[in-house]
Amino acid sequence: MDGTGAVDTCRIDREKIAALDDERVGPRHKAVPPELWGLSVAEVRARRPRLSQLPTPLLTLSRSALDTNLRVMADWCAERGLDLAPHGKTTMAPRLWAEQVDAGAWAITVANPFQLGVALEFGIGRVLVANSVISPLALRWIADELAADRELRVLVWADSPVAVDLMHDALAAHTAAAGSRPPLDVLVERGGAGGRTGARDLETALATAERVAASPHLRLAGVGGYEGALAHDSDTRSRDVVRGYLRDLVEVHERLVADGRYEVEVPVVTAGGSAYFDVVDEVLSPLVAAGARVVLRSGAYVVHDDGFYRHVSPLGEEPRTGGPGFRSAMHGWVRVSSRPEPGLALFDAGKRDLPFDEGLPEVQLRRPRMPGDAPATVAGVQVTALNDQHGFLRWDAHDGGADGADGADRADRADGADRADLRIGDELRLGLSHPCTAMDKWTLVPVVDDADAADPVVVDLVRTWF
């Protein structure tokens, strides 16, 4: 929303989203069993297969959790007068982008020209590229897209006069060769010490803005930044670091307003991953009343997780803001394949299948062994490592958890069970950490109705572009 309170959602090509139902599934989709190969996504959905009919390893999304997270974030932003441009890189799934647009997204955020290409292929009408684009090839292509579609808006970042000069030179040469093109919107990126990109001081940020405004091929449209790289937990100190950085970002914006530098009627001020959007609201939301459009770029919220974001999100397990909480929509499903020694089991998934960069998966439950059984909890067992295609489960074999030296334990192992209550062939549900490195391992992700059910029903398949 801008200072008038108007809601301006993003366009998307509904026909191309609908056409995703026509894709034929096959061996390139590791989530789909051979018996379904050759069917379209719509035909698989109509069959409503059960989870038990799909192979392991597997990543699934929960329909009910997705719906909850979409609604919670949209309502949270609307109540505060903030716009949302969810980061599409989290899922790279245009079907989910469409759901975010339906929930009121002002734009979709991407990280690079490849992701921008996917967004434009599906008709996204407003795209925020949260990065500098200095490749002449990419700049020429963007300029041509803007010329071909005058309603399209692409916003990119710059954090130094050098970057702006490279952009200007590439676009000037292209205009000389191909004719006039609309100016490209640029946001000045403010950074923080120890963070990623972004001008590290006010002087550099203002010099960058001055250089943008001096170019006829560029248009100064706002200020942006990313606070998530400056802290990694939810304690007071981390939030104070984020708060101080956001105040620096506001300082740049206010100087540009005071100096009359902006070349758009409603400048964009954008920040916000999925970890500190409460602090972003605290510091940036007052700018809305002054005529700016404050845009959050949170992306992980739609999937959430059972690890990093469960801990650090303002709407996670320890809420720091009002509103219903997020739910983890993603789960891993694996099968125990080996019990080679006391206190150790291995399962059939690894780094090629599950995220691991923000914490290892956690064992949540064992699927029913027999029809009519309920899912069972698994206590005292931890995932301790992932190889490329294997995961390691360990427990204390001497505390009564499993694998003791007495004859009863040996007898249990002889018929396939022990006190760890894990058998070769058991299927386990895993909680996962970090959606941004989960979806990229799957070209097609089944969506189930209820991940807590004894045998969930597959209600959709989500295609990704990585």
mmCIF file of N, CA, C and O in Angstrom, residues 131-132 134 157-164 167 186-191 196-201 204-205 207-209 212 224:
data_model
loop_
_atom_site.group_PDB
_atom_site.id
_atom_site.type_symbol
_atom_site.label_atom_id
_atom_site.label_comp_id
_atom_site.label_asym_id
_atom_site.label_seq_id
_atom_site.Cartn_x
_atom_site.Cartn_y
_atom_site.Cartn_z
ATOM 1 N N ASN A 131 18.972 -7.415 -6.184
ATOM 2 C CA ASN A 131 20.382 -7.598 -6.512
ATOM 3 C C ASN A 131 20.769 -6.580 -7.580
ATOM 4 O O ASN A 131 19.908 -6.047 -8.288
ATOM 5 N N SER A 132 22.057 -6.338 -7.702
ATOM 6 C CA SER A 132 22.549 -5.535 -8.821
ATOM 7 C C SER A 132 22.520 -6.377 -10.092
ATOM 8 O O SER A 132 22.826 -7.568 -10.063
ATOM 9 N N ILE A 134 24.386 -6.072 -13.559
ATOM 10 C CA ILE A 134 25.394 -5.303 -14.293
ATOM 11 C C ILE A 134 25.847 -6.005 -15.570
ATOM 12 O O ILE A 134 26.656 -5.452 -16.317
ATOM 13 N N TRP A 157 18.638 -3.258 -8.057
ATOM 14 C CA TRP A 157 19.398 -2.562 -7.029
ATOM 15 C C TRP A 157 20.747 -2.095 -7.552
ATOM 16 O O TRP A 157 21.297 -2.650 -8.509
ATOM 17 N N ALA A 158 21.301 -1.107 -6.865
ATOM 18 C CA ALA A 158 22.691 -0.683 -7.093
ATOM 19 C C ALA A 158 23.248 -0.183 -5.777
ATOM 20 O O ALA A 158 22.548 0.488 -5.010
ATOM 21 N N ASP A 159 24.528 -0.510 -5.506
ATOM 22 C CA ASP A 159 25.107 -0.102 -4.226
ATOM 23 C C ASP A 159 26.386 0.712 -4.375
ATOM 24 O O ASP A 159 27.066 0.981 -3.388
ATOM 25 N N SER A 160 26.704 1.135 -5.622
ATOM 26 C CA SER A 160 27.915 1.940 -5.807
ATOM 27 C C SER A 160 27.809 2.710 -7.113
ATOM 28 O O SER A 160 27.130 2.283 -8.053
ATOM 29 N N PRO A 161 28.494 3.850 -7.203
ATOM 30 C CA PRO A 161 28.537 4.571 -8.471
ATOM 31 C C PRO A 161 29.136 3.730 -9.593
ATOM 32 O O PRO A 161 28.727 3.867 -10.752
ATOM 33 N N VAL A 162 30.083 2.862 -9.283
ATOM 34 C CA VAL A 162 30.687 2.009 -10.318
ATOM 35 C C VAL A 162 29.634 1.115 -10.947
ATOM 36 O O VAL A 162 29.572 0.972 -12.182
ATOM 37 N N ALA A 163 28.805 0.486 -10.121
ATOM 38 C CA ALA A 163 27.749 -0.371 -10.651
ATOM 39 C C ALA A 163 26.793 0.422 -11.530
ATOM 40 O O ALA A 163 26.370 -0.045 -12.596
ATOM 41 N N VAL A 164 26.447 1.628 -11.082
ATOM 42 C CA VAL A 164 25.542 2.461 -11.879
ATOM 43 C C VAL A 164 26.177 2.808 -13.224
ATOM 44 O O VAL A 164 25.512 2.787 -14.273
ATOM 45 N N MET A 167 25.823 -0.061 -15.602
ATOM 46 C CA MET A 167 24.443 -0.158 -16.089
ATOM 47 C C MET A 167 24.170 0.903 -17.144
ATOM 48 O O MET A 167 23.605 0.614 -18.209
ATOM 49 N N VAL A 186 15.662 1.779 -10.422
ATOM 50 C CA VAL A 186 16.779 1.369 -9.575
ATOM 51 C C VAL A 186 16.508 1.789 -8.136
ATOM 52 O O VAL A 186 16.093 2.917 -7.875
ATOM 53 N N LEU A 187 16.760 0.868 -7.208
ATOM 54 C CA LEU A 187 16.736 1.170 -5.786
ATOM 55 C C LEU A 187 18.171 1.218 -5.280
ATOM 56 O O LEU A 187 18.976 0.338 -5.605
ATOM 57 N N VAL A 188 18.479 2.224 -4.502
ATOM 58 C CA VAL A 188 19.798 2.297 -3.871
ATOM 59 C C VAL A 188 19.830 1.298 -2.729
ATOM 60 O O VAL A 188 18.961 1.320 -1.840
ATOM 61 N N GLU A 189 20.820 0.419 -2.741
ATOM 62 C CA GLU A 189 20.919 -0.593 -1.693
ATOM 63 C C GLU A 189 21.824 -0.109 -0.563
ATOM 64 O O GLU A 189 22.998 0.184 -0.766
ATOM 65 N N ARG A 190 21.263 -0.067 0.630
ATOM 66 C CA ARG A 190 22.038 0.255 1.834
ATOM 67 C C ARG A 190 22.432 -1.051 2.510
ATOM 68 O O ARG A 190 21.590 -1.924 2.719
ATOM 69 N N GLY A 191 23.683 -1.224 2.825
ATOM 70 C CA GLY A 191 24.171 -2.424 3.485
ATOM 71 C C GLY A 191 24.582 -2.156 4.914
ATOM 72 O O GLY A 191 24.461 -1.035 5.425
ATOM 73 N N ARG A 196 25.949 -8.476 3.494
ATOM 74 C CA ARG A 196 26.218 -8.836 2.103
ATOM 75 C C ARG A 196 26.519 -7.559 1.333
ATOM 76 O O ARG A 196 27.317 -6.735 1.737
ATOM 77 N N THR A 197 25.884 -7.414 0.183
ATOM 78 C CA THR A 197 26.097 -6.219 -0.625
ATOM 79 C C THR A 197 25.410 -5.017 0.013
ATOM 80 O O THR A 197 24.719 -5.128 1.021
ATOM 81 N N GLY A 198 25.582 -3.849 -0.588
ATOM 82 C CA GLY A 198 24.960 -2.646 -0.073
ATOM 83 C C GLY A 198 25.981 -1.604 0.344
ATOM 84 O O GLY A 198 27.019 -1.927 0.922
ATOM 85 N N ALA A 199 25.680 -0.349 0.043
ATOM 86 C CA ALA A 199 26.564 0.751 0.432
ATOM 87 C C ALA A 199 26.743 0.770 1.942
ATOM 88 O O ALA A 199 25.764 0.733 2.692
ATOM 89 N N ARG A 200 27.975 0.832 2.387
ATOM 90 C CA ARG A 200 28.268 0.731 3.811
ATOM 91 C C ARG A 200 28.172 2.051 4.558
ATOM 92 O O ARG A 200 28.272 2.083 5.789
ATOM 93 N N ASP A 201 27.965 3.154 3.843
ATOM 94 C CA ASP A 201 27.841 4.441 4.527
ATOM 95 C C ASP A 201 26.897 5.330 3.740
ATOM 96 O O ASP A 201 26.580 5.076 2.565
ATOM 97 N N THR A 204 28.244 6.964 0.351
ATOM 98 C CA THR A 204 28.253 6.092 -0.835
ATOM 99 C C THR A 204 26.841 5.895 -1.362
ATOM 100 O O THR A 204 26.607 5.896 -2.584
ATOM 101 N N ALA A 205 25.890 5.730 -0.456
ATOM 102 C CA ALA A 205 24.501 5.550 -0.897
ATOM 103 C C ALA A 205 23.997 6.781 -1.644
ATOM 104 O O ALA A 205 23.356 6.670 -2.703
ATOM 105 N N ALA A 207 25.832 9.073 -3.181
ATOM 106 C CA ALA A 207 26.562 9.198 -4.443
ATOM 107 C C ALA A 207 25.996 8.241 -5.487
ATOM 108 O O ALA A 207 25.910 8.565 -6.679
ATOM 109 N N THR A 208 25.602 7.064 -5.045
ATOM 110 C CA THR A 208 24.982 6.094 -5.957
ATOM 111 C C THR A 208 23.664 6.644 -6.485
ATOM 112 O O THR A 208 23.379 6.572 -7.690
ATOM 113 N N ALA A 209 22.861 7.212 -5.593
ATOM 114 C CA ALA A 209 21.583 7.790 -6.012
ATOM 115 C C ALA A 209 21.789 8.926 -7.005
ATOM 116 O O ALA A 209 21.064 9.062 -7.999
ATOM 117 N N VAL A 212 22.513 7.515 -10.383
ATOM 118 C CA VAL A 212 21.302 6.973 -11.024
ATOM 119 C C VAL A 212 20.480 8.104 -11.610
ATOM 120 O O VAL A 212 20.033 8.052 -12.772
ATOM 121 N N GLY A 224 16.545 0.082 -0.845
ATOM 122 C CA GLY A 224 16.316 -1.291 -0.409
ATOM 123 C C GLY A 224 17.480 -1.837 0.381
ATOM 124 O O GLY A 224 18.577 -1.270 0.398
#
